[in-house]
Amino acid sequence: MNPVNYLYLAALLFTIGAAGVLVRRNAIVLFMCVELMLNASNLALVTFSRLHGNLDGQILAFFTMVVAAAEVVVGLAIIVSIFRTRHSASVDDSNLMKL
Amino acid sequence: MSDVHSLWMAAAGGGTASIPAPQIEYGQLSPMLIVFGAAVLGILAEAFLPRRLRWGTQVTLALAGLAAAFVAVLVLANDGYGTTKSGLIAMGSVALDGPALFLQGVILLAGVLAVLLYAERRLDPRVDGVPLDAFTAQGAAAPGGEQEKQAAKAGFASTEVYPLTLFAIGGMLLFPAANDLLTMFVALEVFSLPLYLLCALARRRRLLSQEAAVKYFLLGSFASAFFLFGSALLYGYAGSFRLPDIHDVIAGTAPATPALASSTQNDVLLLVGLAMVAVGLFFKVGAVPFHSWTPDVYQGAPTPVTGFMAAATKVAAFGALLRLFYVAFPGLRWDWRPVMWAVAILTMVVGAILAVTQQDVKRLLAYSSIAHAGFILTGVIASNRQGVGAVLFYLLAYTFVTLGAFAVVTLVRDSKGEATHLSSWAGLGRRSPLLAAVFALFLLSFAGIPLTAGFTGKFAVFQAAAAGGATPLVIIGVLSSAVAAFFYIRVIVLMFFSDPQPNGPAVAIPSAFTSTAISLGVIATVGLGVLPQYFLDLASKAAMFSGH
């Protein structure tokens, strides 16, 4: 199978993730969409790595996984602490600061 | 297909026994290593020291680590790195050149000032004999809940803010020195993640603080996902993450491979990749249209953290932006300059105009920082060596003025903590003339009035932009400076020429920590305005990126 198809899949996943961040309202779902974008990047990196015949892209894919794990730790800590206060994870409720 | 297969076989067969160990120049990496080492020691102190010893240990450790790292930067600069010799270290993934060293020095100074502000514990009256700082007793406790009350009663303190800040500073030191997109991405996350947490840790108005953190986190990780996908596309175009290699592929001087022959036909990969990486960086510098997080996060975060973020993040992100555009993409100048023009114009105009309508000091300073990002972008667009030097100098001046201004904001307080609403600042000049005069000095410097650091910086970037053929941009920059000057002057008029409110805020008497930070800010603001020549020379000497 032509590896370029994986690039189209990666672009599609990235777009779904980005659209999800823009339209969804629950902080956890937003966060999952960001993770989807990171995974789309990983798929693109691995595919390009194969196309170019060097391993750099796969190495960055590993780094991305570690970074994503660290991001989960920080992000869930923040979202859970705000959920405990407001009993809601909807980002529409976070509107104390307005222009 | 077959070449990948042979690569795989080579790695599996001959490579395993003899992978050469990478060469790491520990001495030349020492600024970052010292800061990260101090951060790790801070974590250990947090885990093993009894609670009463932690605050003193953490403050000492943080200040000592930052001072040692600053000395390391000076030693490297004295050895001629950055001016006469420069080079790539850690297998080419970190650049040791003038802009990197200069900005590392600026970030470390910003870190010292920020730690001084963190350590202030005299602004709030003691509760049960426990001194209070700007941070919550226990970040995990729900605001207003029973657990929070117990934590406050037991005298807990969030001393983990010091190691978190050191980790953030370590990432910021690496960010402008990163010579490949992988290192840049890791540095971006290393300095962003602690900042998200720091935003959530305010003692007062914790709901605002948590809201700021969740906004910053979601938008920040969204932006870094863009950065990462952009890096993937650039890798797809050039077959390498290293900025000089990307430059070579664009210039057509890279050794040809079959994969490159097809990927370099595809300009979409290059242009979309560049755009997405730039989005990630524009978000960090707070350029319009990627600025929407700035006012909310600046308002909600604890004020010492806001000052640190406003100064140091901007320095690090502009360093990375400069390196990206000057090392990897000078060959594409005619493609990126029009877009950068649009971003710079929008940033200056939107920042200056929206600031006029603000009623909160921290939000006002946030919009002012957006406008300043626009002014600095004009220096980036200049795409000449003069522009790099001007941006370096501007960042140095901006750091001290910003931290000084936010330090003043921490001092104006009423019974509910900091009084940030502008109306409560009315008549401050009558009640505490010294503090109001200091704040007026910082505002005049933001506005770019002669004999202040802000004027020298603005003059330098506009001069460079004009020399680089961006005269219309300079005209728009001067006009929006005039708009910006209006609202700075408005605050000064409010402080000095209106009557104080009957139960308005009082000015807290700070300890030596905040006084030192404000004094350093004042000295730098006046010094860089009156006698800027030494630092201008230093910045222009440092304005040379190392390519290969």
XYZ file of C-alpha atoms in Angstrom:
647
model
C 0.000 0.000 0.000
C 1.244 3.438 -0.884
C 2.559 5.046 2.344
C 1.250 8.426 1.200
C -2.230 7.240 2.171
C -1.108 7.262 5.790
C -0.331 10.947 5.410
C -3.878 11.605 4.266
C -5.121 9.652 7.270
C -2.851 11.693 9.563
C -4.115 14.965 8.093
C -7.707 13.746 8.510
C -7.147 12.770 12.148
C -5.455 16.103 12.838
C -8.372 17.979 11.301
C -10.905 15.964 13.316
C -8.933 16.752 16.464
C -8.648 20.459 15.680
C -12.334 20.714 14.793
C -13.178 18.893 18.012
C -11.200 21.393 20.073
C -13.069 24.218 18.401
C -16.639 22.867 18.710
C -16.795 20.658 21.808
C -17.508 22.098 25.236
C -16.283 19.538 27.753
C -12.714 20.086 28.949
C -11.980 16.342 28.986
C -13.213 15.946 25.401
C -11.199 18.990 24.331
C -8.195 17.399 25.895
C -8.819 14.088 24.107
C -9.035 16.009 20.835
C -5.630 17.576 21.534
C -4.254 14.080 22.146
C -5.765 13.009 18.833
C -3.860 15.845 17.153
C -0.627 14.686 18.781
C -1.257 11.120 17.612
C -1.977 12.339 14.098
C 1.418 14.058 14.206
C 2.989 10.790 15.312
C 1.451 8.927 12.397
C 2.733 11.591 10.000
C 6.196 11.449 11.567
C 6.461 7.684 11.273
C 5.227 7.758 7.692
C 7.701 10.449 6.675
C 10.395 8.515 8.487
C 9.683 5.553 6.239
C 9.511 7.679 3.099
C 12.852 9.319 3.833
C 14.498 6.140 5.050
C 15.909 7.660 8.248
C 14.878 7.202 11.841
C 14.611 10.841 12.997
C 10.841 10.924 12.682
C 10.386 7.791 14.748
C 12.581 9.263 17.461
C 10.423 12.391 17.644
C 7.369 10.100 17.802
C 8.783 8.590 21.002
C 9.411 12.046 22.440
C 5.846 13.010 21.556
C 4.490 10.065 23.516
C 6.496 11.080 26.586
C 5.394 14.701 26.227
C 1.768 13.621 25.793
C 2.010 11.553 28.980
C 3.410 14.545 30.889
C 0.669 16.709 29.440
C -1.978 14.260 30.680
C -0.562 14.501 34.194
C -0.627 18.288 34.224
C -3.882 18.661 32.308
C -5.916 16.180 34.318
C -4.622 17.726 37.548
C -5.908 21.130 36.454
C -9.214 19.828 35.064
C -9.920 17.671 38.137
C -9.177 20.551 40.501
C -11.579 22.811 38.624
C -14.179 20.002 38.510
C -14.027 19.607 42.289
C -14.865 23.274 42.688
C -17.601 23.650 40.120
C -18.843 20.065 39.678
C -18.693 20.603 35.942
C -16.021 20.181 33.305
C -17.735 22.382 30.744
C -15.508 25.149 29.460
C -18.595 27.349 29.000
C -18.841 27.613 32.774
C -15.350 29.068 32.998
C -16.441 32.586 32.245
C -15.542 34.640 35.293
C -13.211 36.791 33.232
C -14.728 38.798 30.443
C -13.505 41.812 28.548
C 10.921 0.234 0.115
C 14.255 -1.505 -0.310
C 16.292 1.368 1.129
C 14.201 1.365 4.292
C 14.683 -2.358 4.525
C 18.442 -2.035 4.235
C 18.437 0.726 6.844
C 16.550 -1.524 9.187
C 18.961 -4.381 8.555
C 21.986 -2.162 9.058
C 20.611 -0.922 12.347
C 19.785 -4.424 13.526
C 22.911 -6.208 12.265
C 25.997 -4.087 12.485
C 24.755 -1.205 14.593
C 23.860 -2.751 17.909
C 27.378 -3.558 19.017
C 28.894 -0.236 18.054
C 26.465 2.617 18.528
C 28.834 5.507 19.147
C 28.171 7.397 22.352
C 27.008 10.940 21.632
C 29.416 13.739 22.449
C 27.959 16.022 25.098
C 29.805 19.223 25.971
C 28.786 19.450 29.601
C 30.751 22.628 30.251
C 29.068 24.507 27.442
C 25.637 23.245 28.437
C 26.273 24.227 32.052
C 23.721 27.098 32.342
C 20.875 24.706 31.609
C 22.353 21.817 33.572
C 22.796 23.986 36.676
C 19.192 25.194 36.546
C 17.796 21.696 35.993
C 20.067 20.362 38.749
C 18.795 23.000 41.174
C 15.211 22.122 40.181
C 15.799 18.417 40.891
C 17.377 19.266 44.247
C 14.328 21.396 44.956
C 12.047 18.406 44.310
C 14.166 16.312 46.686
C 13.987 19.043 49.326
C 10.231 19.105 48.873
C 10.085 15.362 49.462
C 12.459 14.957 52.392
C 12.789 18.204 54.357
C 10.452 18.999 57.249
C 7.896 21.652 56.352
C 9.379 24.492 58.394
C 12.752 24.286 56.602
C 11.375 24.136 53.062
C 10.699 27.782 52.300
C 14.198 28.981 53.225
C 15.865 26.083 51.450
C 13.832 26.524 48.278
C 14.399 30.267 48.013
C 18.137 29.904 48.660
C 18.419 27.012 46.229
C 16.509 28.821 43.478
C 18.452 32.069 43.815
C 21.796 30.243 44.082
C 21.005 28.061 41.060
C 19.998 31.041 38.929
C 23.044 33.051 40.024
C 25.378 30.134 39.269
C 23.789 29.658 35.856
C 24.163 33.377 35.154
C 27.838 33.159 36.085
C 28.159 30.194 33.708
C 26.627 32.302 30.921
C 29.081 35.127 31.680
C 32.031 32.702 31.658
C 30.949 31.297 28.287
C 30.498 34.820 26.916
C 33.897 35.770 28.296
C 35.408 32.771 26.512
C 34.218 34.378 23.302
C 31.232 32.138 22.609
C 28.665 34.263 20.919
C 31.037 36.866 19.556
C 34.248 35.440 18.151
C 33.531 31.728 18.236
C 30.211 29.975 18.154
C 29.151 26.515 17.447
C 26.788 23.661 17.796
C 26.929 21.449 20.843
C 25.252 18.224 21.961
C 25.545 16.632 18.505
C 24.288 19.723 16.741
C 20.986 19.936 18.574
C 21.860 22.994 20.684
C 23.433 26.160 19.315
C 25.866 28.140 21.412
C 25.928 31.526 19.740
C 25.360 35.190 20.493
C 21.553 35.347 20.505
C 21.296 32.149 22.552
C 23.740 33.318 25.229
C 22.319 36.843 25.370
C 18.753 35.628 25.770
C 19.785 33.001 28.305
C 21.297 35.790 30.366
C 18.092 37.835 30.084
C 15.903 34.843 31.037
C 18.073 34.131 34.081
C 17.808 37.759 35.228
C 14.037 37.574 34.759
C 14.081 34.377 36.813
C 15.992 36.034 39.652
C 13.519 38.924 39.768
C 10.566 36.523 39.640
C 11.924 34.383 42.497
C 12.381 37.571 44.552
C 8.711 38.375 43.961
C 7.645 34.798 44.814
C 9.524 34.994 48.109
C 7.636 38.065 49.333
C 5.709 37.134 52.507
C 5.087 40.458 54.192
C 2.219 41.849 52.109
C -0.555 39.923 53.868
C -0.800 40.068 57.653
C 0.270 36.865 59.359
C -2.468 34.387 60.231
C -1.798 32.436 63.442
C 1.826 33.490 63.177
C 2.170 31.957 59.708
C 3.496 34.344 57.033
C 1.496 34.239 53.788
C 2.861 34.479 50.256
C 1.039 34.843 46.938
C 0.412 31.110 46.576
C -2.326 28.885 47.896
C -1.706 26.737 50.956
C -2.531 23.551 49.087
C -3.180 23.441 45.355
C -5.218 20.229 45.520
C -7.750 21.567 48.046
C -11.019 22.846 46.604
C -11.398 26.636 46.976
C -13.470 27.532 50.013
C -13.639 23.928 51.190
C -12.886 22.356 54.542
C -9.584 20.922 53.319
C -8.377 24.362 52.282
C -9.187 25.788 55.714
C -7.310 22.989 57.432
C -4.307 23.413 55.141
C -4.211 27.140 55.838
C -4.561 26.544 59.572
C -1.728 24.029 59.564
C 0.475 26.625 57.873
C 1.052 24.706 54.635
C 2.751 26.583 51.811
C 3.125 25.757 48.120
C 6.912 25.758 48.151
C 6.872 23.552 45.040
C 6.481 26.739 43.002
C 10.261 27.254 43.207
C 11.317 23.961 41.565
C 8.460 24.348 39.052
C 9.782 27.785 38.129
C 13.308 26.435 37.821
C 12.101 23.725 35.428
C 10.290 26.379 33.409
C 13.457 28.514 33.315
C 15.505 25.490 32.219
C 13.136 24.911 29.309
C 13.244 28.600 28.424
C 17.054 28.521 28.374
C 16.924 25.632 25.919
C 14.161 27.086 23.724
C 16.082 29.943 22.036
C 19.185 27.734 21.741
C 17.418 24.748 20.157
C 18.912 24.033 16.764
C 16.461 21.362 15.679
C 12.698 21.107 15.795
C 12.782 18.103 18.123
C 14.758 19.959 20.794
C 12.578 23.001 20.248
C 9.395 20.987 20.802
C 10.722 19.347 23.968
C 11.915 22.712 25.323
C 8.515 24.243 24.505
C 6.749 21.616 26.584
C 9.311 21.673 29.391
C 8.702 25.358 29.983
C 4.961 25.347 29.276
C 3.837 22.527 31.564
C 5.161 24.078 34.819
C 3.642 27.415 33.804
C 0.171 25.850 33.427
C 0.459 24.570 36.997
C 1.866 27.815 38.406
C -1.126 29.711 37.009
C -3.509 27.624 39.126
C -1.845 28.315 42.476
C -3.018 31.805 43.517
C -3.917 32.263 47.196
C -6.674 34.808 46.550
C -9.399 34.536 43.906
C -8.684 30.875 43.362
C -11.565 30.345 40.964
C -10.107 32.932 38.605
C -6.710 31.346 38.994
C -7.965 27.852 38.165
C -9.929 29.213 35.237
C -6.803 30.914 33.931
C -4.878 27.653 34.235
C -7.457 25.583 32.360
C -7.673 28.163 29.566
C -3.918 28.440 29.282
C -3.526 24.686 29.348
C -6.137 23.875 26.690
C -5.090 26.639 24.309
C -1.382 26.049 24.968
C -1.558 22.343 24.229
C -3.678 23.108 21.144
C -0.934 25.432 19.920
C 1.847 22.956 20.648
C -0.061 20.290 18.690
C 0.070 22.688 15.738
C 3.795 23.157 16.309
C 4.296 19.387 16.328
C 2.280 18.717 13.166
C 4.122 21.563 11.456
C 7.428 19.976 12.486
C 6.239 16.672 11.016
C 5.430 18.357 7.696
C 8.785 20.163 7.602
C 10.468 16.849 8.312
C 8.492 15.372 5.458
C 9.797 18.122 3.196
C 13.439 18.189 4.260
C 14.068 14.725 5.716
C 15.658 16.270 8.793
C 14.645 18.241 11.851
C 17.814 20.289 11.998
C 17.307 23.932 11.106
C 20.547 24.266 9.042
C 19.633 21.103 7.089
C 16.173 22.522 6.334
C 17.937 25.682 5.133
C 20.151 23.595 2.821
C 17.242 21.670 1.360
C 15.371 24.898 0.621
C 18.492 26.399 -0.938
C 18.957 23.237 -3.013
C 22.463 22.541 -1.726
C 21.634 19.400 0.243
C 22.893 16.034 -1.066
C 20.152 14.570 -3.234
C 18.326 11.419 -2.215
C 15.427 9.758 -4.031
C 13.007 10.673 -1.233
C 14.118 14.321 -1.267
C 13.746 14.462 -5.032
C 10.023 13.851 -4.684
C 9.346 15.692 -1.413
C 11.070 18.919 -2.438
C 8.717 19.052 -5.433
C 5.966 19.546 -2.901
C 5.948 23.128 -1.662
C 2.688 22.487 0.203
C 4.572 20.498 2.831
C 7.056 23.320 3.289
C 4.639 26.235 3.411
C 1.937 24.561 5.504
C 4.615 23.165 7.831
C 6.203 26.581 8.270
C 2.814 28.179 8.885
C 1.867 25.629 11.547
C 5.213 25.866 13.365
C 4.865 29.650 13.281
C 1.341 29.398 14.765
C 2.792 27.516 17.730
C 5.405 30.221 18.291
C 3.018 33.143 17.686
C 0.794 31.682 20.365
C 3.638 31.740 22.854
C 4.628 35.342 22.077
C 0.962 36.381 22.200
C 0.670 37.775 18.669
C -2.773 38.559 17.228
C -4.798 36.457 16.188
C -3.319 33.960 18.662
C -3.507 36.285 21.660
C -6.926 35.505 23.135
C -5.499 33.612 26.114
C -3.245 36.475 27.204
C -5.614 38.816 29.112
C -7.453 36.042 30.954
C -4.317 34.172 31.945
C -2.467 37.335 32.980
C -5.432 38.421 35.083
C -6.085 35.085 36.762
C -2.553 33.898 37.486
C -0.823 34.941 40.729
C 0.797 38.310 39.973
C 4.446 37.216 40.496
C 3.801 34.342 38.056
C 2.168 36.750 35.600
C 5.239 38.956 35.704
C 7.507 35.989 35.159
C 5.388 34.653 32.296
C 5.015 38.019 30.624
C 8.758 38.622 30.617
C 10.528 35.287 30.321
C 8.105 33.427 28.020
C 8.221 36.279 25.565
C 12.022 36.360 25.599
C 12.308 32.610 25.039
C 9.641 32.485 22.341
C 11.080 35.422 20.394
C 14.504 33.764 20.585
C 13.077 30.619 18.999
C 11.129 32.650 16.429
C 14.287 34.528 15.409
C 16.291 31.322 15.118
C 13.598 29.609 13.084
C 13.264 32.439 10.579
C 16.925 33.428 10.399
C 18.587 29.997 10.412
C 16.078 27.732 8.662
C 13.984 29.995 6.454
C 15.947 33.009 5.224
C 15.572 31.547 1.726
C 11.793 31.797 1.981
C 11.872 35.419 3.104
C 9.588 36.593 0.310
C 6.992 34.034 1.307
C 6.907 34.648 5.056
C 7.423 38.364 5.202
C 3.943 39.404 3.929
C 2.262 37.123 6.468
C 4.495 38.452 9.240
C 3.640 41.994 8.161
C -0.042 41.242 8.589
C 0.509 39.600 11.984
C 2.711 42.449 13.217
C 0.265 45.153 12.107
C -2.706 43.334 13.655
C -0.782 42.727 16.863
C 0.274 46.349 17.296
C -3.109 47.816 16.398
C -5.353 45.353 18.269
C -3.116 45.374 21.348
C -3.037 49.162 21.531
C -6.739 49.726 20.820
C -8.142 47.046 23.129
C -5.891 48.241 25.947
C -7.714 51.576 25.884
C -10.961 49.939 27.011
C -9.528 47.961 29.947
C -10.571 48.617 33.524
C -8.205 46.189 35.247
C -4.502 46.891 35.680
C -3.411 43.333 34.973
C -5.534 43.114 31.823
C -4.198 46.504 30.760
C -0.641 45.241 31.132
C -1.658 42.078 29.227
C -2.885 44.071 26.219
C 0.178 46.254 26.481
C 2.313 43.109 26.284
C 0.423 42.130 23.120
C 1.189 45.532 21.582
C 4.842 45.098 22.566
C 4.918 41.704 20.850
C 3.904 43.577 17.702
C 6.718 46.107 18.095
C 9.244 43.304 18.580
C 7.879 41.529 15.492
C 8.789 44.572 13.364
C 12.394 43.933 14.412
C 12.071 40.259 13.418
C 10.682 41.262 10.026
C 13.659 43.543 9.369
C 15.568 40.335 8.436
C 18.955 41.924 8.864
C 21.590 41.660 11.545
C 20.622 45.053 12.928
C 17.113 43.700 13.462
C 18.372 40.771 15.522
C 20.420 43.076 17.734
C 17.465 45.434 18.159
C 15.158 42.579 19.167
C 17.709 41.318 21.691
C 18.009 44.767 23.243
C 14.241 45.298 23.252
C 13.724 41.993 25.074
C 16.297 42.963 27.715
C 14.607 46.312 28.334
C 11.083 44.865 28.232
C 11.935 42.157 30.807
C 12.930 44.597 33.530
C 10.100 47.038 32.895
C 7.462 44.281 32.869
C 8.665 42.565 36.032
C 8.942 45.929 37.761
C 5.407 46.912 36.759
C 3.892 43.635 37.978
C 5.902 43.951 41.206
C 4.216 47.313 41.818
C 0.807 45.704 41.143
C 1.431 43.206 43.977
C 1.809 46.067 46.474
C -1.472 47.924 45.967
C -3.888 46.002 48.171
C -7.182 46.178 49.996
C -8.865 43.724 52.341
C -9.539 41.233 49.500
C -5.921 41.088 48.308
C -4.587 42.969 45.326
C -6.755 45.846 44.178
C -6.376 45.584 40.421
C -9.422 47.568 39.323
C -8.245 50.830 37.787
C -10.789 52.931 39.680
C -9.213 51.952 42.979
C -5.854 53.266 41.765
C -7.263 56.799 41.629
C -5.267 59.216 43.717
C -2.562 56.714 44.492
C 0.026 59.399 43.790
C -1.232 61.492 46.692
C -1.210 58.625 49.142
C 2.122 57.028 48.213
C 3.971 59.326 45.831
C 7.075 57.140 45.612
C 5.261 53.998 44.484
C 3.090 55.937 42.040
C 6.176 57.648 40.625
C 7.883 54.277 40.121
C 4.812 52.886 38.368
C 4.617 56.036 36.252
C 8.247 55.492 35.243
C 7.458 51.941 34.102
C 4.388 53.132 32.189
C 6.402 55.882 30.488
C 8.954 53.275 29.515
C 6.183 51.060 28.070
C 4.974 54.100 26.157
C 8.468 54.730 24.801
C 9.166 58.182 26.226
C 12.818 59.263 25.717
C 15.346 58.603 28.509
C 13.658 55.320 29.391
C 14.610 51.809 28.323
C 11.415 51.446 26.288
C 12.355 54.375 24.039
C 15.779 52.966 23.219
C 14.277 49.567 22.429
C 11.536 50.962 20.217
C 13.939 53.248 18.428
C 16.274 50.329 17.735
C 13.593 48.000 16.306
C 11.964 50.714 14.207
C 15.337 51.827 12.852
C 16.187 48.234 11.932
C 12.780 47.703 10.322
C 13.172 50.863 8.243
C 16.642 49.747 7.153
C 15.140 46.360 6.241
C 12.624 47.963 3.895
C 9.574 47.885 6.151
C 8.910 51.619 6.375
C 5.065 51.360 6.281
C 5.296 48.994 9.223
C 7.341 51.558 11.122
C 4.723 54.236 10.458
C 1.950 51.963 11.772
C 4.170 51.105 14.730
C 4.681 54.762 15.628
C 0.946 55.475 15.277
C -0.020 52.596 17.539
C 2.658 53.685 20.006
C 0.810 56.989 20.137
C -2.490 55.196 20.849
C -0.729 53.109 23.479
C 0.810 56.208 25.049
C -2.735 57.536 25.514
C -3.773 54.813 27.916
C -0.477 54.778 29.793
C -0.776 58.511 30.344
C -4.428 58.025 31.342
C -3.319 55.770 34.218
C -0.694 58.303 35.272
C -3.283 61.092 35.250
C -5.623 58.889 37.271
C -2.929 58.233 39.853
C -1.787 61.802 40.288
C -4.647 64.121 39.395
C -7.788 62.542 40.769
C -9.043 62.318 44.321
C -8.446 59.118 46.223
C -11.447 56.950 47.029
C -12.453 57.095 50.707
C -11.919 53.376 51.351
C -9.467 52.775 48.563
C -6.534 50.386 48.644
C -3.464 50.842 50.775
C 0.097 50.277 49.686
C 1.663 47.374 51.556
C 5.182 47.815 52.880
C 7.229 45.141 51.127
C 10.146 43.177 52.486
C 13.626 43.395 50.986
C 12.688 40.857 48.278
C 10.129 42.966 46.420
C 12.030 46.180 47.130
C 15.135 44.685 45.509
C 13.144 43.530 42.472
C 11.511 46.934 41.994
C 14.811 48.757 42.511
C 16.521 46.571 39.911
C 13.652 47.305 37.544
C 13.985 51.049 38.088
C 17.782 50.994 37.710
C 17.552 49.015 34.469
C 14.750 51.188 33.087
C 16.648 54.409 33.675
C 20.077 52.935 32.927
C 19.080 51.407 29.601
C 17.376 54.679 28.712
C 20.121 57.123 29.650
C 23.251 55.108 28.917
C 22.155 52.379 26.505
C 25.300 52.297 24.405
C 27.133 49.478 26.182
C 24.134 47.155 26.003
C 23.280 48.168 22.442
C 26.835 47.269 21.438
C 26.592 44.017 23.355
C 23.314 43.128 21.633
C 24.602 43.971 18.167
C 27.816 42.022 18.789
C 25.720 39.057 19.868
C 23.397 39.266 16.878
C 24.971 36.463 14.854
C 23.396 33.039 14.531
C 25.662 30.057 14.074
C 24.603 28.108 11.018
C 26.507 24.877 10.695
